Coordinates of C-alpha atoms and ligand atoms in Angstrom, one line a residue:
X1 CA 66.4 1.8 47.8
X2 CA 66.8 1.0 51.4
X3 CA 64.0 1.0 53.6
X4 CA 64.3 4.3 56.9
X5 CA 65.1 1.1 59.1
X6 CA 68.2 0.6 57.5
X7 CA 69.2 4.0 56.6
X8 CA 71.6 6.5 59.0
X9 CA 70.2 10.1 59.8
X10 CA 72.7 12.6 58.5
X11 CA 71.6 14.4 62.0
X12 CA 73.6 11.9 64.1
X13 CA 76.7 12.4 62.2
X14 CA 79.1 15.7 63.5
X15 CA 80.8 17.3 61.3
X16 CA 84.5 15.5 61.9
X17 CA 82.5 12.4 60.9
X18 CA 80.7 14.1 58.0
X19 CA 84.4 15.5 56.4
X20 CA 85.8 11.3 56.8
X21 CA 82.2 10.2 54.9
X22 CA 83.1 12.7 52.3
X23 CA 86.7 11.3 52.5
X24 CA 86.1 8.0 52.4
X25 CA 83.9 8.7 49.3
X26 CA 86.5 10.0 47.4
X27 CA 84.9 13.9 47.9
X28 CA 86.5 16.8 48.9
X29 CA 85.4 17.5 52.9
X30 CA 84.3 20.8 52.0
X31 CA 81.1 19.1 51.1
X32 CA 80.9 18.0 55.0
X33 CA 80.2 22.1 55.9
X34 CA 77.6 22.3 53.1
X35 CA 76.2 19.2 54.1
X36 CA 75.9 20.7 57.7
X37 CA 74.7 23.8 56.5
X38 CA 72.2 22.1 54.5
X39 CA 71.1 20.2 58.0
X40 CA 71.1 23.1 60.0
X41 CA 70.4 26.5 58.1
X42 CA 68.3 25.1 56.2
X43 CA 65.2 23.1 55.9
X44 CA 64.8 20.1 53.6
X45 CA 63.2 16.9 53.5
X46 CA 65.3 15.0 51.5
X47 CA 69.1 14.7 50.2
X48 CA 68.0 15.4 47.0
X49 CA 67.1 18.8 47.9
X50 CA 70.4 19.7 48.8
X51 CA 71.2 21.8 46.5
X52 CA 75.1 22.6 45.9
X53 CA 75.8 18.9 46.0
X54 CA 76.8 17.2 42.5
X55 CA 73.8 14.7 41.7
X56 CA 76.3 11.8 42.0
X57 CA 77.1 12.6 45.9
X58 CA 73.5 12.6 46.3
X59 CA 72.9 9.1 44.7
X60 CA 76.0 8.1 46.6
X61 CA 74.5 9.4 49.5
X62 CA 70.6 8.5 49.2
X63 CA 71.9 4.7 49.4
X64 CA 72.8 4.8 53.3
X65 CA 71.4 8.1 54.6
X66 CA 68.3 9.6 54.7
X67 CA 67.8 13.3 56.5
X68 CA 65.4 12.0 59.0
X69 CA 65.1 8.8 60.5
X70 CA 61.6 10.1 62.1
X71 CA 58.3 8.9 60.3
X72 CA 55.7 11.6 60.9
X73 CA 52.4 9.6 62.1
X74 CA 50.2 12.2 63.3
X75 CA 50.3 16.4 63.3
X76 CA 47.0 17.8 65.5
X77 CA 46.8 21.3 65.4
X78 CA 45.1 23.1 68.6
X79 CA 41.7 25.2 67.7
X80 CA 43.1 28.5 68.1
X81 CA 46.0 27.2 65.9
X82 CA 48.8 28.0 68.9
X83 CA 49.7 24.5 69.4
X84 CA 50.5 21.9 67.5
X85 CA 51.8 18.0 68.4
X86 CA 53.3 15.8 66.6
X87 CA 53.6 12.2 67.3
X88 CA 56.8 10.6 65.3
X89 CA 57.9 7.0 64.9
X90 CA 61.7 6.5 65.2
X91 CA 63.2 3.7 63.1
X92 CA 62.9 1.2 65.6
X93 CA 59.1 1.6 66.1
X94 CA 59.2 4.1 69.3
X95 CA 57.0 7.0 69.6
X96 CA 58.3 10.2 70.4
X97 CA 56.1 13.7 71.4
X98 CA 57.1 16.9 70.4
X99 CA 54.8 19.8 71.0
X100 CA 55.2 23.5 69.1
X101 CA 53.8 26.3 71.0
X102 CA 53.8 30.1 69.2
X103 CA 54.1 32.7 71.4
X104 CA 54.1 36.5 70.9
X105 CA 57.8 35.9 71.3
X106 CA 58.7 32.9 69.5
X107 CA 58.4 29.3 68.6
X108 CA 58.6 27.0 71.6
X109 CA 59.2 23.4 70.9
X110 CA 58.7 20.9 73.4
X111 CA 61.3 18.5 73.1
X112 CA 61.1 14.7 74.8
X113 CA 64.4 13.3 76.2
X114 CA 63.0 9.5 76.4
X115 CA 60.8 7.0 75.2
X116 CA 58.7 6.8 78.1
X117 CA 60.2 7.3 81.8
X118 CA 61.1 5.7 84.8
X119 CA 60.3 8.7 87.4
X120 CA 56.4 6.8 88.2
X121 CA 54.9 10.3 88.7
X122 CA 51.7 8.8 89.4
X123 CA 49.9 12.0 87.6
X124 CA 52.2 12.0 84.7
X125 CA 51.0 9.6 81.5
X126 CA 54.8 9.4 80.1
X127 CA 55.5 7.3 83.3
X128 CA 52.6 5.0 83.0
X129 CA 54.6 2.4 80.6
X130 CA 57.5 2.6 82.1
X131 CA 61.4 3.7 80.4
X132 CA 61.5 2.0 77.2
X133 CA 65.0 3.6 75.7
X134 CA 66.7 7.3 76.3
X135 CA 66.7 9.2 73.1
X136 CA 69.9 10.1 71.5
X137 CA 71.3 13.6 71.2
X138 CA 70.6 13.5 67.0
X139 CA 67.2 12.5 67.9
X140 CA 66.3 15.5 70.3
X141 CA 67.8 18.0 67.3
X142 CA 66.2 15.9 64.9
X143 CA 62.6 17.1 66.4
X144 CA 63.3 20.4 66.1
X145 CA 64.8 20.0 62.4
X146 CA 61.5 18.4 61.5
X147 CA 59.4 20.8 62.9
X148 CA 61.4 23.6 61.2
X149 CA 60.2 21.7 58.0
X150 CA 56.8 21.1 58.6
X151 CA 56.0 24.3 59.7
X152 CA 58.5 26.2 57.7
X153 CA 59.2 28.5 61.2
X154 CA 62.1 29.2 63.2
X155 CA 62.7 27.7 66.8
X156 CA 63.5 30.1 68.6
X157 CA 62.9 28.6 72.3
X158 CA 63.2 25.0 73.5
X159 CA 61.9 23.3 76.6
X160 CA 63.2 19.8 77.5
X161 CA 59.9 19.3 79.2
X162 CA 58.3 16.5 76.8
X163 CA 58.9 12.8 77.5
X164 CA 61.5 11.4 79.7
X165 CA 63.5 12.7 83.0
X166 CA 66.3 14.8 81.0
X167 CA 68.6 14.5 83.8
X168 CA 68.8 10.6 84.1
X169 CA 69.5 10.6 79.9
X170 CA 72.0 13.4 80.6
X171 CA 75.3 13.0 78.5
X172 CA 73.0 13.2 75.8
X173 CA 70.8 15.6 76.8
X174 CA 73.9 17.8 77.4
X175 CA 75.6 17.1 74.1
X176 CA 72.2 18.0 72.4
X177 CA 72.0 21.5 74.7
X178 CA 75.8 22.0 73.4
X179 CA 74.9 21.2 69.8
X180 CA 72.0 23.5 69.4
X181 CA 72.9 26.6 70.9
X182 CA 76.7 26.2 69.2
X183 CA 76.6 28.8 65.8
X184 CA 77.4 26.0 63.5
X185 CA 74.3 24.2 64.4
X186 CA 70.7 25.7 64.9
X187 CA 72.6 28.7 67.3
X188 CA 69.8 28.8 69.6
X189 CA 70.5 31.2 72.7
X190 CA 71.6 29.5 75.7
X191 CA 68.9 32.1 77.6
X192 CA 66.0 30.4 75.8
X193 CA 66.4 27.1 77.1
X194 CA 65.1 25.3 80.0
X195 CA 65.5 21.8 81.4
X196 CA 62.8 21.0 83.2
X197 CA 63.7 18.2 86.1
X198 CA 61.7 16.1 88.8
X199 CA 64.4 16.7 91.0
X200 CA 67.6 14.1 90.6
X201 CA 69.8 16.6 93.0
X202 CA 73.2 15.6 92.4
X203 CA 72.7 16.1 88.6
X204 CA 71.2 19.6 89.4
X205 CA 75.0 20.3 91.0
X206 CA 76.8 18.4 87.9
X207 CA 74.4 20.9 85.6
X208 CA 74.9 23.8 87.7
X209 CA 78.9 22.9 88.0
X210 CA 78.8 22.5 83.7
X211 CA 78.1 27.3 83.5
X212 CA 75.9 26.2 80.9
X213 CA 72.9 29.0 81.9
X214 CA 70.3 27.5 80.5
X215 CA 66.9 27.8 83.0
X216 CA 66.4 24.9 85.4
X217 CA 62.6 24.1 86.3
X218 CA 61.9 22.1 88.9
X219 CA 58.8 20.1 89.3
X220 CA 58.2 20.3 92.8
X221 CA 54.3 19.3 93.0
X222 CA 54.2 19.1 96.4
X223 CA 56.4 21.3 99.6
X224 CA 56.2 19.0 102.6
X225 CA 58.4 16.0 101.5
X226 CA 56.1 13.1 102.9
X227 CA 53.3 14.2 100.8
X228 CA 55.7 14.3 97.9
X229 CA 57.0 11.5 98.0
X230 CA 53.1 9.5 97.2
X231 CA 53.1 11.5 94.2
X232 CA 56.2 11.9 93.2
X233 CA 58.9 8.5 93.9
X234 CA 61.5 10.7 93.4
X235 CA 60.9 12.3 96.5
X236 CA 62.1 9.3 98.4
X237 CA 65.6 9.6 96.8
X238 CA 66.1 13.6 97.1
X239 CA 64.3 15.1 99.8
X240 CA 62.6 18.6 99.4
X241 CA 65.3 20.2 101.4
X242 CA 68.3 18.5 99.5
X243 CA 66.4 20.0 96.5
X244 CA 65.8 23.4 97.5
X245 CA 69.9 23.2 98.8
X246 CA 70.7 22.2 95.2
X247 CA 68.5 25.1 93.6
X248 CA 70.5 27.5 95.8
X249 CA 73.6 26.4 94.6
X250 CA 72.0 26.4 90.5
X251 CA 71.5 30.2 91.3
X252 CA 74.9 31.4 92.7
X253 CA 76.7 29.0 90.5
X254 CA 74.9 30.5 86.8
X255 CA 73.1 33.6 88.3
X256 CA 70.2 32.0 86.4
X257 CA 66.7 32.4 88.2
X258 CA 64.8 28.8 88.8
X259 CA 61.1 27.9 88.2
X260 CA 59.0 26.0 90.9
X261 CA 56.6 24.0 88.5
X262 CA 53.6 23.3 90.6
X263 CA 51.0 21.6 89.0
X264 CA 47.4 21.8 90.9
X265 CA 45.4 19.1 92.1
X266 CA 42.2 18.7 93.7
X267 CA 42.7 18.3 97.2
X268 CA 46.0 17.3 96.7
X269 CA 48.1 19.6 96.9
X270 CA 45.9 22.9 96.3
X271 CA 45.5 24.0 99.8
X272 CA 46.3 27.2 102.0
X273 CA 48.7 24.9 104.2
X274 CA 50.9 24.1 100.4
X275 CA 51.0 27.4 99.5
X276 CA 52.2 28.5 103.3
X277 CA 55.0 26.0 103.0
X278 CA 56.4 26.6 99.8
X279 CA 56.2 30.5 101.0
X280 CA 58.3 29.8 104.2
X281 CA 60.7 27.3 101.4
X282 CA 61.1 29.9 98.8
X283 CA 60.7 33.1 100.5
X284 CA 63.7 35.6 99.2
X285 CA 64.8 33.5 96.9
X286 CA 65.5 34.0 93.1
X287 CA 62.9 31.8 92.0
X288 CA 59.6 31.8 90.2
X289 CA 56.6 29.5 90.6
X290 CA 54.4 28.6 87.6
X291 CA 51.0 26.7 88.4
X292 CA 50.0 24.5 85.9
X293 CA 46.2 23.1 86.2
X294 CA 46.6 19.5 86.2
X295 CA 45.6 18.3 82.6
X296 CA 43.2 15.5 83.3
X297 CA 44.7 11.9 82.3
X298 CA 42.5 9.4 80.8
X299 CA 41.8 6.5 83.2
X300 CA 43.0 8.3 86.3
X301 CA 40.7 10.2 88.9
X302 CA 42.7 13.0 89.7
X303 CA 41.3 16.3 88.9
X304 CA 42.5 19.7 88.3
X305 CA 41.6 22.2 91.1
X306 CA 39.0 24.8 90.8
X307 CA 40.1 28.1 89.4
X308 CA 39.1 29.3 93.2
X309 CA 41.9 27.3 94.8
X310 CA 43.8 28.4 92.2
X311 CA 43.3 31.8 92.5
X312 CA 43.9 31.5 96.3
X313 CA 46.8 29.9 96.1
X314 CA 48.6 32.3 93.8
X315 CA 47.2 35.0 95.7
X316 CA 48.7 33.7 98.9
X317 CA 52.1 33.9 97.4
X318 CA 51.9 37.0 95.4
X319 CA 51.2 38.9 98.7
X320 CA 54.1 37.7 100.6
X321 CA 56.5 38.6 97.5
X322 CA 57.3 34.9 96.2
X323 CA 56.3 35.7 92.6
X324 CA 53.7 33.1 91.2
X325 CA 51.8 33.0 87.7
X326 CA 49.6 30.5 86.5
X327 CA 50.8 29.0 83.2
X328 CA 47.9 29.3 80.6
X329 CA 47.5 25.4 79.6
X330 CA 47.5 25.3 75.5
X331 CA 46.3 22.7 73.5
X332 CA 44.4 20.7 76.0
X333 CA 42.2 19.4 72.7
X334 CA 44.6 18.1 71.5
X335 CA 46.2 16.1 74.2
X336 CA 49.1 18.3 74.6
X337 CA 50.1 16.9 78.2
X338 CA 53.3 14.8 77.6
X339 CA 52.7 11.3 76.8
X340 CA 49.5 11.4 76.2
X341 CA 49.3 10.9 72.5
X342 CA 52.1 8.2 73.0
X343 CA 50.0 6.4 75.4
X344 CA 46.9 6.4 73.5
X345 CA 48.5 5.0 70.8
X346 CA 50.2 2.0 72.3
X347 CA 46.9 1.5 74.0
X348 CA 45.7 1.3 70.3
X349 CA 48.1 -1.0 69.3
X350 CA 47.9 -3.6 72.1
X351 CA 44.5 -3.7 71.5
X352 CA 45.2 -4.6 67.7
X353 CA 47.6 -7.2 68.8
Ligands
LIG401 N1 60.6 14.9 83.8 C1 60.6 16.3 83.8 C2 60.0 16.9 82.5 C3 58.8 16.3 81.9 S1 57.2 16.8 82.4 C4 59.9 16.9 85.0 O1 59.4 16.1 85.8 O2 60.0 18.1 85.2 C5 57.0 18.5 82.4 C6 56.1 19.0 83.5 O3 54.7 18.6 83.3 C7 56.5 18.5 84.9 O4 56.4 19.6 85.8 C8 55.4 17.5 85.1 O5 55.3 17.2 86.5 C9 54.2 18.1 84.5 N2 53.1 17.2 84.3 C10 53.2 15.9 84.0 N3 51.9 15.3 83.8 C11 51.1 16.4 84.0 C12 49.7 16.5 83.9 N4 48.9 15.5 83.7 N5 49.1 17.7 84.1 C13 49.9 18.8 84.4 N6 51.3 18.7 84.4 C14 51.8 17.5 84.3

């Protein structure tokens, strides 16, 4: 038996590749659709639990393929059992985050589009390593297939909010988006996903120019674009006002209302001067802003703001009719943030080293 190194996910193969393996096995290719259905309706663990396929396909197949490619290295559940994160190791030794979140309304997965990120968000742990490789599109579905088998649940709603800038990996983030909500595949309603996006504007237009309709987030942080820009390098590229511009266009083109993630810092950005600025930015438009306390990262002194300046700020907008909700943080215990987990871990293993 091959080691996972060597082996090829049956995730990363469509199903036009699936019907020439079957082909070039001497099968018929309607074994490619139960093969596919067996990927995607399904949840199993390994080939052999495939179970319309003749045991000799599934020797034949257990030589070169596996199901996932993805070593499961740590599952932490949250106290209150809401949240769950699971650190996986890719077959070339990357980590990847994925974080499950059960609402009253559904599964939300948390889905990472890199290893690492090259954004430098200087309040963001993903960043703190640098990019080390974009994922693939297979590897994205692949963390929700394995979730659907750990947990034995159906994901219902997916944010691309994990690891990585999704819109500088974004053929494959798109192909993934395609994949999943597409019937043959996991059929996931285009209305219940959302890309979330530092702000890479011309790729907001390309998205918005694509009538996908998925929900665009935008992590804005920050509303006067000097202040940004220390936070946020991004900002140096695509100012605030190209940004909002682009947002504009995202609505009229997909009728789709945008979020305006804002996460709050002490004395950063948590002031009565921010929230007048991103009232006179946002004021009649069709967007939302969720505040996010910052979730504090080891070895950095930024601090979340006090619930007061919270409250003050929220309050601010609310009364002016730019509709703002604080976003409840879950699993804070268990290092939910994204990166987190990743970068304690390579901390770890420098150390052994
Ligand atoms: N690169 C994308 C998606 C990944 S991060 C983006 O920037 O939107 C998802 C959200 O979490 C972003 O709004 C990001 O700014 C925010 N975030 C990152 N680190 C955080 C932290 N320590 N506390 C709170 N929010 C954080």
């Amino acid at each position: 038996m091959k080691d996972l190194e060597s082996k090829t996910s049956l995730y990363s193969l469509d199903l036009d590749s699936l019907k020439e393996l079957m082909i070039s096995l001497g099968e018929k290719s309607f074994r490619a659709k139960q093969i596919f259905d067996d990927l995607y309706k399904s949840k199993n663990k390994e080939i052999a639990d495939f179970r319309l396929l003749p045991h000799s396909l599934i020797s034949r197949l257990d030589i070169d393929y596996t199901v996932f490619d993805f070593e499961l290295i740590k599952r932490l559940v949250s106290k209150d059992a809401q949240t769950s994160k699971y650190l996986f190791m890719t077959k070339d030794g990357k980590f990847v985050e994925t974080v499950l979140m059960k609402y009253d309304y559904g599964n939300t997965l948390c889905v990472s589009s890199q290893i690492g990120c090259r954004m430098g968000c200087n309040f963001c742990a993903s960043t703190k390593h640098g990019l080390d490789r974009n994922l693939k599109s297979y590897e994205m579905i692949e963390q929700i297939a394995y979730v659907q088998y750990i947990e034995n649940v159906r994901i219902s709603n997916i944010v691309i909010m994990g690891m990585g800038e999704p819109l500088d990996n974004y053929d494959e983030v798109i192909d993934f988006i395609q994949k999943i909500i597409s019937p043959m595949y996991f059929n996931i309603s285009v209305r219940k996903i959302t890309l979330s996006t530092c702000g890479i504007a011309p790729k907001i237009r390309e998205l918005a120019d694509r009538n996908l309709a998925i929900n665009l987030a935008l992590s804005l942080h920050n509303p006067f674009n000097e202040k940004r820009r220390e936070i946020m390098p991004v900002g140096a590229k695509y100012s605030v006002k190209e940004l909002m511009s682009a947002l504009d266009y995202y609505v009229k083109k997909t009728g789709r209302r945008v979020t305006i993630e804002y996460t709050m810092i002490s004395g950063e950005n948590d002031g009565i001067e921010e929230a007048k600025e991103l009232y006179s930015l946002l004021r009649g438009k069709l967007i939302h802003v969720n505040l996010i306390a910052l979730n504090e990262v080891e070895g950095s002194h930024k601090k979340a703001s006090s619930n007061k300046n919270i409250k003050a700020f929220q309050d601010y907008l609310n009364k002016r009719g730019v509709n703002a909700t604080l976003r409840k943080s879950l699993g804070q215990d268990i290092d939910a943030a994204c990166g987190q987990l990743r970068s304690k871990n390579i901390a770890k293993i420098e150390l052994k080293n």
